[in-house]
Amino acid sequence: MHWRRHGDFMLGWLLLIIMTESLVSAICIDGFNLALPKGSGIATYSRNLLTAFNDIGISGQVLYGPPAKDSRKISEVTLADAIRQPAKGQKLDRFKRTAMSQFGRSAYPIVPSDNVIWSSRGGGRPQADCFWAAGNLFHYAHRCFQAYGQVTPVAFEAVGHVGRPDAVQWTATLPLYAKNSANIYTIHDLIPLRLPHTTMEDKQRYLSMCEFIAKKADHIAVVSETTKNDVVKLLGVSADRVTNTYQSVSIPESISGRSQDEVALEVEGVFDLGWKDYFLYYGAIEPKKNVGRIVEAYLASGVERPLVIVGGRAWLEEGEISLLDQVQRDGTRAGKRIRRYEYMPYSMLISLVRGARATLFPSLYEGFGLPVLESMILDTAVLTSTGGALHEVASDAAFMVDPYDVPAITKGIQALAVDDDLVDELVRRGRVRAAAFSPQAHADRVRTMYAGLGLV
């Protein structure tokens, strides 16, 4: 039995070596957001990036930082574990690990296998040829930057014929960099600097991290021309060091391919909502998402079609939901027209999007705005704003409003509630517009960026 397990292990390494050597480059991304149990927009970006790597012949890899004292003992089971306990240890031990992070951490490879079943709610096992792990990497890197203003270098320790990745693409603003590999950083937006009142970050610390990235990065990837302009203006990065790859959405056929009748039955049975007979907002409940003005405009519209809000609690949410809480607490008829859910399973959320008359997403500022693209893909009309990159994504395929103008949002809701021709036209335009952000279009942009860096 021992020899059989050993043989399986060696076969796994052999297959990985053959696969890795047959590809032009190996590029690793961080698993900071991929490890979140409920995912995030950046987790979606990370998975789509791995898909793009696969499509253009790059060996995709993922670096994780799960709870563990000895990085050499981390297994795939640890990576797939849903229980993410915070770093433990005595106060002195935590102090030492925090202080030593500025001098570097080592990451060790893990061979993916078919023996461990990853959570489908978390997106399943990432589409990667190799995993790397360093215990509590992200936790102590953030602590180190907070305490000392120092970033954490990461050394990828080769095992056998598996060498370090040619490049690491950090999918968020993280106080980390890879030693002896190219470093590409993705900046989704600079909202803490553009709209500082909407976030809880320490702005000086955030700016310091961005300035480090601007100096250290071999290249910077962004997801819109809006963010590219912000990076150039606010961080002083030359435009030739920044590439806009936009984003993409890939919805599994098992979910998107369900019939309209089946989805309509689910929406009615679970939520008591009619097909194309309600408005939908989904996303975080935070100031930049403008949920407070959505509620205010909806209540002022007098529209009878319900409003469904799907969003987890986030920072500074009190001001966004105070009006909603009051009307629902008072039991008014208007308040009863609004439904709120803090969390929704992905497949059920897709059904809600498909069944909605329109998605309301008049955000104050976005680096991209995934709900707009997702809604267009799913044949749902969109009301969005001129804030940030939203006009880039929507173009002429959405009802555009000033996000600060509540009467304008109100008129948009009223128009979408009664004008079937307007809704049908936005759906038609949205379907066309969404093609510009297809997985293939995204892969082509990623290929162009890495070709410019000499990595494909």
Short mmCIF file of C-alpha atoms in Angstrom, two decimals:
data_model
loop_
_atom_site.label_atom_id
_atom_site.label_comp_id
_atom_site.label_asym_id
_atom_site.label_seq_id
_atom_site.Cartn_x
_atom_site.Cartn_y
_atom_site.Cartn_z
CA MET A 1 0.00 0.00 0.00
CA HIS A 2 2.86 2.34 0.84
CA TRP A 3 4.53 1.69 -2.52
CA ARG A 4 1.26 2.23 -4.37
CA ARG A 5 0.78 5.65 -2.75
CA HIS A 6 4.41 6.49 -3.48
CA GLY A 7 3.96 5.44 -7.12
CA ASP A 8 0.84 7.62 -7.50
CA PHE A 9 2.73 10.56 -6.03
CA MET A 10 5.69 10.13 -8.39
CA LEU A 11 3.35 9.69 -11.38
CA GLY A 12 1.64 12.96 -10.45
CA TRP A 13 5.00 14.75 -10.35
CA LEU A 14 6.02 13.19 -13.69
CA LEU A 15 2.81 14.33 -15.39
CA LEU A 16 3.23 17.81 -13.93
CA ILE A 17 6.83 17.99 -15.15
CA ILE A 18 5.86 16.88 -18.67
CA MET A 19 2.95 19.29 -18.78
CA THR A 20 4.99 22.21 -17.47
CA GLU A 21 7.93 21.65 -19.80
CA SER A 22 5.64 21.40 -22.85
CA LEU A 23 4.29 24.92 -22.27
CA VAL A 24 6.06 28.15 -23.04
CA SER A 25 5.68 29.83 -19.67
CA ALA A 26 4.46 29.18 -16.16
CA ILE A 27 2.62 32.07 -14.52
CA CYS A 28 1.39 32.01 -10.94
CA ILE A 29 -1.41 34.13 -9.50
CA ASP A 30 -2.13 34.72 -5.83
CA GLY A 31 -4.98 32.79 -4.21
CA PHE A 32 -5.85 35.50 -1.69
CA ASN A 33 -9.38 36.04 -3.04
CA LEU A 34 -9.79 32.54 -4.46
CA ALA A 35 -9.65 31.21 -0.91
CA LEU A 36 -12.60 33.31 0.26
CA PRO A 37 -15.58 31.03 1.06
CA LYS A 38 -18.13 33.30 -0.67
CA GLY A 39 -15.90 34.52 -3.44
CA SER A 40 -15.58 38.07 -4.72
CA GLY A 41 -15.28 40.01 -7.95
CA ILE A 42 -11.52 39.54 -7.77
CA ALA A 43 -12.02 35.78 -7.28
CA THR A 44 -14.03 35.79 -10.52
CA TYR A 45 -11.23 37.73 -12.19
CA SER A 46 -8.67 35.20 -10.92
CA ARG A 47 -10.57 32.21 -12.27
CA ASN A 48 -11.06 33.89 -15.62
CA LEU A 49 -7.35 34.69 -15.72
CA LEU A 50 -6.49 31.03 -15.20
CA THR A 51 -8.89 30.11 -18.01
CA ALA A 52 -7.20 32.67 -20.27
CA PHE A 53 -3.79 31.21 -19.43
CA ASN A 54 -5.01 27.76 -20.42
CA ASP A 55 -6.47 29.07 -23.69
CA ILE A 56 -3.22 30.75 -24.76
CA GLY A 57 -0.87 27.93 -23.77
CA ILE A 58 0.44 29.20 -20.44
CA SER A 59 0.81 26.92 -17.42
CA GLY A 60 -1.36 28.55 -14.74
CA GLN A 61 -0.43 28.22 -11.08
CA VAL A 62 -1.86 29.51 -7.78
CA LEU A 63 -0.08 30.66 -4.61
CA TYR A 64 -2.01 30.09 -1.37
CA GLY A 65 -1.33 31.15 2.22
CA PRO A 66 -3.46 28.82 4.40
CA PRO A 67 -3.09 28.50 8.17
CA ALA A 68 0.02 26.42 8.87
CA LYS A 69 3.30 26.82 10.70
CA ASP A 70 5.32 24.51 8.44
CA SER A 71 4.80 25.30 4.76
CA ARG A 72 6.37 21.98 3.73
CA LYS A 73 3.50 20.07 5.38
CA ILE A 74 0.67 21.89 3.60
CA SER A 75 -1.35 19.56 1.37
CA GLU A 76 -4.12 19.96 -1.19
CA VAL A 77 -6.54 19.01 1.60
CA THR A 78 -5.46 22.11 3.50
CA LEU A 79 -6.05 24.31 0.44
CA ALA A 80 -9.55 22.93 -0.14
CA ASP A 81 -10.57 23.12 3.52
CA ALA A 82 -13.48 25.51 4.09
CA ILE A 83 -12.44 26.19 7.69
CA ARG A 84 -10.00 29.10 7.52
CA GLN A 85 -8.81 29.62 11.06
CA PRO A 86 -6.82 32.80 11.74
CA ALA A 87 -3.14 32.52 12.48
CA LYS A 88 -2.56 31.11 15.95
CA GLY A 89 0.33 31.18 18.34
CA GLN A 90 1.69 33.05 21.32
CA LYS A 91 2.02 36.81 21.13
CA LEU A 92 5.81 36.58 20.89
CA ASP A 93 5.54 34.03 18.06
CA ARG A 94 3.17 36.27 16.10
CA PHE A 95 5.50 39.22 16.63
CA LYS A 96 8.48 37.24 15.33
CA ARG A 97 6.59 35.97 12.26
CA THR A 98 5.37 39.46 11.48
CA ALA A 99 8.83 41.00 11.85
CA MET A 100 10.58 38.25 9.87
CA SER A 101 8.18 38.50 6.93
CA GLN A 102 10.04 41.54 5.62
CA PHE A 103 13.08 39.31 5.09
CA GLY A 104 11.17 36.80 2.95
CA ARG A 105 8.98 33.73 2.88
CA SER A 106 9.34 30.46 1.01
CA ALA A 107 6.56 28.79 -0.99
CA TYR A 108 6.53 25.09 -1.83
CA PRO A 109 4.73 23.29 -4.69
CA ILE A 110 1.72 21.01 -4.29
CA VAL A 111 0.62 18.57 -6.98
CA PRO A 112 -3.10 18.82 -7.87
CA SER A 113 -4.88 15.49 -7.84
CA ASP A 114 -8.31 14.00 -8.42
CA ASN A 115 -8.39 12.67 -4.87
CA VAL A 116 -9.60 15.90 -3.21
CA ILE A 117 -13.05 17.29 -4.02
CA TRP A 118 -13.15 21.09 -3.80
CA SER A 119 -16.32 22.96 -2.90
CA SER A 120 -18.48 23.70 -5.93
CA ARG A 121 -19.96 26.71 -4.11
CA GLY A 122 -16.47 28.14 -3.94
CA GLY A 123 -16.01 27.57 -7.66
CA GLY A 124 -14.39 24.15 -7.48
CA ARG A 125 -10.69 23.43 -7.90
CA PRO A 126 -8.97 26.28 -9.76
CA GLN A 127 -7.86 25.48 -13.30
CA ALA A 128 -4.19 25.32 -12.40
CA ASP A 129 -1.32 22.94 -13.17
CA CYS A 130 0.41 23.55 -9.87
CA PHE A 131 -0.33 25.04 -6.45
CA TRP A 132 2.18 26.76 -4.22
CA ALA A 133 1.76 27.35 -0.49
CA ALA A 134 3.34 29.38 2.28
CA GLY A 135 1.68 29.20 5.68
CA ASN A 136 -0.27 32.32 6.70
CA LEU A 137 1.46 34.24 3.90
CA PHE A 138 -1.16 36.93 3.31
CA HIS A 139 -1.97 37.35 7.00
CA TYR A 140 1.60 38.08 8.05
CA ALA A 141 2.42 40.07 4.91
CA HIS A 142 -0.38 42.49 5.75
CA ARG A 143 0.68 42.63 9.40
CA CYS A 144 4.27 43.29 8.37
CA PHE A 145 3.32 46.12 6.04
CA GLN A 146 1.06 47.62 8.68
CA ALA A 147 3.70 47.46 11.40
CA TYR A 148 6.88 48.21 9.46
CA GLY A 149 5.84 49.54 6.08
CA GLN A 150 7.78 46.69 4.47
CA VAL A 151 6.63 44.30 1.76
CA THR A 152 7.19 40.55 1.91
CA PRO A 153 9.38 38.89 -0.74
CA VAL A 154 8.40 35.34 -1.74
CA ALA A 155 10.88 32.71 -2.92
CA PHE A 156 9.42 29.80 -4.89
CA GLU A 157 11.39 26.73 -3.81
CA ALA A 158 11.93 24.26 -6.66
CA VAL A 159 11.22 20.59 -5.96
CA GLY A 160 12.49 18.04 -8.42
CA HIS A 161 12.02 19.34 -11.96
CA VAL A 162 9.38 21.87 -10.98
CA GLY A 163 11.01 25.27 -11.03
CA ARG A 164 9.78 28.68 -10.01
CA PRO A 165 7.18 30.40 -12.21
CA ASP A 166 8.37 32.74 -14.93
CA ALA A 167 6.05 35.44 -13.60
CA VAL A 168 3.62 36.09 -10.77
CA GLN A 169 0.48 38.12 -11.41
CA TRP A 170 -0.82 39.58 -8.17
CA THR A 171 -4.56 40.00 -8.64
CA ALA A 172 -4.98 42.75 -6.04
CA THR A 173 -2.97 45.40 -4.24
CA LEU A 174 -0.95 43.12 -1.96
CA PRO A 175 2.27 43.87 -0.01
CA LEU A 176 4.11 41.01 -1.71
CA TYR A 177 6.51 40.41 -4.56
CA ALA A 178 8.16 37.35 -6.08
CA LYS A 179 11.92 36.96 -6.04
CA ASN A 180 13.60 35.91 -9.30
CA SER A 181 10.34 36.11 -11.29
CA ALA A 182 8.62 38.90 -13.19
CA ASN A 183 5.97 40.70 -11.13
CA ILE A 184 2.74 41.84 -12.75
CA TYR A 185 0.20 43.60 -10.53
CA THR A 186 -3.48 43.99 -11.33
CA ILE A 187 -5.04 47.24 -10.16
CA HIS A 188 -8.83 47.04 -10.43
CA ASP A 189 -9.45 50.59 -9.27
CA LEU A 190 -8.04 53.35 -7.08
CA ILE A 191 -11.31 54.11 -5.31
CA PRO A 192 -9.68 54.67 -1.87
CA LEU A 193 -7.82 57.56 -3.51
CA ARG A 194 -10.58 58.73 -5.86
CA LEU A 195 -13.51 58.46 -3.41
CA PRO A 196 -11.81 58.21 -0.01
CA HIS A 197 -15.07 58.74 1.89
CA THR A 198 -16.45 55.44 0.57
CA THR A 199 -13.83 53.08 2.01
CA MET A 200 -12.35 52.14 5.38
CA GLU A 201 -8.72 51.73 4.31
CA ASP A 202 -5.95 53.68 5.93
CA LYS A 203 -5.44 55.97 2.96
CA GLN A 204 -1.77 56.75 3.64
CA ARG A 205 -0.94 53.06 4.00
CA TYR A 206 -2.92 52.23 0.86
CA LEU A 207 -1.11 54.95 -1.08
CA SER A 208 2.24 53.63 0.15
CA MET A 209 1.35 50.16 -1.10
CA CYS A 210 0.27 51.53 -4.48
CA GLU A 211 3.48 53.55 -4.73
CA PHE A 212 5.49 50.39 -4.02
CA ILE A 213 3.62 48.58 -6.78
CA ALA A 214 4.13 51.47 -9.19
CA LYS A 215 7.89 51.28 -8.54
CA LYS A 216 8.36 47.50 -8.25
CA ALA A 217 6.04 46.15 -10.94
CA ASP A 218 7.50 44.86 -14.17
CA HIS A 219 4.07 45.66 -15.58
CA ILE A 220 0.61 46.68 -14.37
CA ALA A 221 -2.64 45.16 -15.64
CA VAL A 222 -5.90 47.06 -15.30
CA VAL A 223 -9.51 46.24 -16.16
CA SER A 224 -10.60 49.47 -17.87
CA GLU A 225 -9.31 52.59 -19.53
CA THR A 226 -10.72 54.53 -16.57
CA THR A 227 -8.43 52.68 -14.16
CA LYS A 228 -5.49 53.01 -16.54
CA ASN A 229 -5.95 56.78 -16.59
CA ASP A 230 -6.19 56.83 -12.78
CA VAL A 231 -2.97 54.80 -12.44
CA VAL A 232 -1.12 57.10 -14.80
CA LYS A 233 -2.39 60.31 -13.17
CA LEU A 234 -2.47 59.35 -9.49
CA LEU A 235 0.57 57.05 -9.30
CA GLY A 236 2.74 58.64 -11.97
CA VAL A 237 3.16 55.40 -13.95
CA SER A 238 4.04 55.80 -17.62
CA ALA A 239 1.23 54.61 -19.90
CA ASP A 240 3.46 52.06 -21.65
CA ARG A 241 3.80 50.15 -18.36
CA VAL A 242 0.03 49.66 -18.07
CA THR A 243 -2.16 47.31 -20.12
CA ASN A 244 -5.94 47.21 -20.07
CA THR A 245 -7.20 43.63 -20.43
CA TYR A 246 -10.78 44.39 -19.31
CA GLN A 247 -12.67 41.51 -17.66
CA SER A 248 -14.81 38.62 -18.73
CA VAL A 249 -17.58 36.45 -17.35
CA SER A 250 -17.89 32.73 -17.94
CA ILE A 251 -21.14 31.21 -16.66
CA PRO A 252 -21.23 27.39 -16.69
CA GLU A 253 -23.54 25.94 -19.32
CA SER A 254 -25.17 23.79 -16.64
CA ILE A 255 -26.50 27.02 -15.11
CA SER A 256 -26.92 29.40 -18.05
CA GLY A 257 -28.37 26.69 -20.31
CA ARG A 258 -31.47 26.03 -18.21
CA SER A 259 -34.75 26.73 -19.99
CA GLN A 260 -36.72 29.91 -19.34
CA ASP A 261 -39.66 27.87 -18.06
CA GLU A 262 -37.47 26.07 -15.53
CA VAL A 263 -35.90 29.30 -14.26
CA ALA A 264 -39.26 31.09 -14.12
CA LEU A 265 -40.70 28.24 -12.06
CA GLU A 266 -37.75 28.44 -9.65
CA VAL A 267 -38.03 32.23 -9.26
CA GLU A 268 -41.76 31.98 -8.59
CA GLY A 269 -41.50 28.98 -6.28
CA VAL A 270 -38.59 30.23 -4.17
CA PHE A 271 -39.21 33.98 -4.15
CA ASP A 272 -42.84 34.38 -5.19
CA LEU A 273 -41.70 36.65 -8.04
CA GLY A 274 -43.00 36.81 -11.58
CA TRP A 275 -40.84 36.43 -14.67
CA LYS A 276 -39.42 39.84 -15.71
CA ASP A 277 -41.63 41.46 -13.07
CA TYR A 278 -39.11 42.80 -10.52
CA PHE A 279 -36.00 44.96 -10.27
CA LEU A 280 -32.72 43.63 -8.91
CA TYR A 281 -29.64 45.02 -7.24
CA TYR A 282 -26.84 42.65 -6.28
CA GLY A 283 -23.42 43.40 -4.85
CA ALA A 284 -21.89 44.64 -1.62
CA ILE A 285 -23.78 47.08 0.59
CA GLU A 286 -21.24 49.87 0.79
CA PRO A 287 -21.22 53.59 -0.04
CA LYS A 288 -19.78 53.41 -3.56
CA LYS A 289 -22.56 51.01 -4.65
CA ASN A 290 -25.14 53.74 -4.05
CA VAL A 291 -27.76 51.43 -2.55
CA GLY A 292 -29.21 54.23 -0.43
CA ARG A 293 -30.09 56.26 -3.52
CA ILE A 294 -31.46 53.15 -5.27
CA VAL A 295 -33.90 52.63 -2.38
CA GLU A 296 -34.81 56.32 -2.27
CA ALA A 297 -35.43 56.45 -6.04
CA TYR A 298 -37.40 53.22 -6.04
CA LEU A 299 -39.69 54.35 -3.22
CA ALA A 300 -40.23 57.70 -4.96
CA SER A 301 -41.07 56.01 -8.26
CA GLY A 302 -44.36 54.52 -7.04
CA VAL A 303 -43.60 51.43 -9.12
CA GLU A 304 -45.46 48.31 -8.01
CA ARG A 305 -42.92 45.82 -9.36
CA PRO A 306 -40.84 44.59 -6.36
CA LEU A 307 -37.20 45.52 -5.75
CA VAL A 308 -34.90 42.67 -4.73
CA ILE A 309 -31.61 43.55 -3.04
CA VAL A 310 -28.95 40.84 -2.70
CA GLY A 311 -25.90 42.02 -0.80
CA GLY A 312 -23.81 41.12 2.20
CA ARG A 313 -22.96 43.56 4.94
CA ALA A 314 -19.86 45.63 4.28
CA TRP A 315 -18.17 48.78 5.55
CA LEU A 316 -20.13 51.97 6.24
CA GLU A 317 -23.40 50.26 5.30
CA GLU A 318 -25.56 51.98 7.91
CA GLY A 319 -26.16 55.09 5.82
CA GLU A 320 -27.00 52.99 2.79
CA ILE A 321 -29.77 50.94 4.40
CA SER A 322 -31.13 53.32 7.05
CA LEU A 323 -34.12 54.39 4.92
CA LEU A 324 -34.83 50.78 3.96
CA ASP A 325 -34.71 49.71 7.62
CA GLN A 326 -37.12 52.47 8.62
CA VAL A 327 -39.80 51.78 6.00
CA GLN A 328 -39.62 48.05 6.63
CA ARG A 329 -39.72 48.51 10.39
CA ASP A 330 -42.79 50.74 10.03
CA GLY A 331 -44.47 48.04 7.97
CA THR A 332 -45.46 50.44 5.20
CA ARG A 333 -46.83 49.15 1.93
CA ALA A 334 -43.83 50.63 0.13
CA GLY A 335 -41.43 48.86 2.47
CA LYS A 336 -43.07 45.51 1.78
CA ARG A 337 -42.27 45.88 -1.92
CA ILE A 338 -38.55 45.58 -1.16
CA ARG A 339 -36.92 42.22 -0.42
CA ARG A 340 -33.41 41.95 0.96
CA TYR A 341 -31.15 38.89 1.06
CA GLU A 342 -27.63 38.98 2.48
CA TYR A 343 -26.40 35.96 0.55
CA MET A 344 -27.54 33.94 -2.42
CA PRO A 345 -26.07 30.71 -3.84
CA TYR A 346 -24.48 31.39 -7.22
CA SER A 347 -26.88 29.28 -9.30
CA MET A 348 -29.89 30.90 -7.64
CA LEU A 349 -28.43 34.38 -8.12
CA ILE A 350 -28.07 33.67 -11.84
CA SER A 351 -31.75 32.67 -11.92
CA LEU A 352 -32.67 35.94 -10.19
CA VAL A 353 -30.67 37.94 -12.74
CA ARG A 354 -32.28 36.11 -15.65
CA GLY A 355 -35.76 36.63 -14.26
CA ALA A 356 -35.37 40.34 -13.47
CA ARG A 357 -36.94 43.05 -15.58
CA ALA A 358 -33.80 45.10 -15.05
CA THR A 359 -30.67 45.20 -12.94
CA LEU A 360 -30.20 48.50 -11.10
CA PHE A 361 -26.50 49.32 -10.74
CA PRO A 362 -26.01 53.12 -10.57
CA SER A 363 -22.71 52.85 -8.70
CA LEU A 364 -20.76 55.99 -7.80
CA TYR A 365 -17.54 54.58 -9.27
CA GLU A 366 -16.35 51.24 -10.63
CA GLY A 367 -13.12 49.95 -12.06
CA PHE A 368 -15.25 47.70 -14.28
CA GLY A 369 -18.70 46.65 -12.99
CA LEU A 370 -19.25 42.90 -13.37
CA PRO A 371 -23.03 42.98 -12.64
CA VAL A 372 -23.52 45.08 -15.77
CA LEU A 373 -21.74 42.55 -17.98
CA GLU A 374 -23.36 39.56 -16.27
CA SER A 375 -26.81 41.03 -16.75
CA MET A 376 -26.20 41.74 -20.44
CA ILE A 377 -25.00 38.18 -20.96
CA LEU A 378 -28.16 36.87 -19.27
CA ASP A 379 -30.54 38.99 -21.39
CA THR A 380 -31.52 41.38 -18.62
CA ALA A 381 -31.82 45.13 -19.15
CA VAL A 382 -29.53 47.37 -17.11
CA LEU A 383 -29.80 50.78 -15.47
CA THR A 384 -26.33 52.00 -14.60
CA SER A 385 -24.40 55.22 -14.15
CA THR A 386 -21.68 57.36 -15.63
CA GLY A 387 -19.49 56.63 -12.60
CA GLY A 388 -16.00 55.37 -13.35
CA ALA A 389 -15.74 52.67 -16.01
CA LEU A 390 -19.44 51.80 -16.20
CA HIS A 391 -19.93 53.82 -19.38
CA GLU A 392 -17.05 51.86 -20.95
CA VAL A 393 -18.70 48.54 -20.19
CA ALA A 394 -22.29 49.48 -20.97
CA SER A 395 -21.74 51.87 -23.89
CA ASP A 396 -25.20 52.41 -25.46
CA ALA A 397 -26.60 49.14 -24.09
CA ALA A 398 -27.92 50.46 -20.75
CA PHE A 399 -30.11 53.22 -19.35
CA MET A 400 -27.49 55.71 -18.12
CA VAL A 401 -28.01 58.08 -15.18
CA ASP A 402 -26.03 60.46 -12.99
CA PRO A 403 -25.44 58.38 -9.83
CA TYR A 404 -25.94 61.40 -7.57
CA ASP A 405 -29.23 62.44 -9.20
CA VAL A 406 -32.05 60.61 -7.38
CA PRO A 407 -34.82 62.05 -9.62
CA ALA A 408 -32.93 60.78 -12.69
CA ILE A 409 -32.69 57.29 -11.18
CA THR A 410 -36.40 57.49 -10.31
CA LYS A 411 -37.33 58.38 -13.90
CA GLY A 412 -35.17 55.51 -15.15
CA ILE A 413 -36.95 53.01 -12.92
CA GLN A 414 -40.35 54.37 -14.02
CA ALA A 415 -39.43 54.11 -17.70
CA LEU A 416 -38.14 50.55 -17.38
CA ALA A 417 -41.22 49.54 -15.41
CA VAL A 418 -43.70 50.42 -18.18
CA ASP A 419 -41.83 50.57 -21.51
CA ASP A 420 -41.55 47.04 -22.91
CA ASP A 421 -39.97 48.27 -26.14
CA LEU A 422 -37.22 50.06 -24.19
CA VAL A 423 -36.49 46.94 -22.15
CA ASP A 424 -36.39 44.73 -25.26
CA GLU A 425 -34.05 47.15 -27.05
CA LEU A 426 -31.65 47.28 -24.09
CA VAL A 427 -31.62 43.49 -23.95
CA ARG A 428 -30.80 43.32 -27.67
CA ARG A 429 -28.03 45.91 -27.39
CA GLY A 430 -26.68 44.27 -24.25
CA ARG A 431 -26.32 40.93 -26.00
CA VAL A 432 -24.24 42.59 -28.72
CA ARG A 433 -22.16 44.63 -26.30
CA ALA A 434 -21.36 41.62 -24.10
CA ALA A 435 -19.56 39.95 -27.01
CA ALA A 436 -16.77 42.53 -26.67
CA PHE A 437 -15.94 41.02 -23.27
CA SER A 438 -16.14 37.34 -24.19
CA PRO A 439 -13.66 34.86 -22.68
CA GLN A 440 -11.90 34.68 -26.06
CA ALA A 441 -11.60 38.47 -26.28
CA HIS A 442 -10.20 38.52 -22.73
CA ALA A 443 -7.70 35.75 -23.53
CA ASP A 444 -6.53 37.68 -26.61
CA ARG A 445 -5.88 40.78 -24.49
CA VAL A 446 -3.99 38.75 -21.89
CA ARG A 447 -1.92 37.14 -24.66
CA THR A 448 -1.06 40.56 -26.09
CA MET A 449 0.11 41.79 -22.68
CA TYR A 450 2.33 38.80 -22.01
CA ALA A 451 3.66 38.77 -25.56
CA GLY A 452 4.80 42.34 -24.99
CA LEU A 453 6.64 41.11 -21.90
CA GLY A 454 8.30 38.29 -23.87
CA LEU A 455 6.54 35.55 -21.91
CA VAL A 456 4.48 33.97 -24.74
#
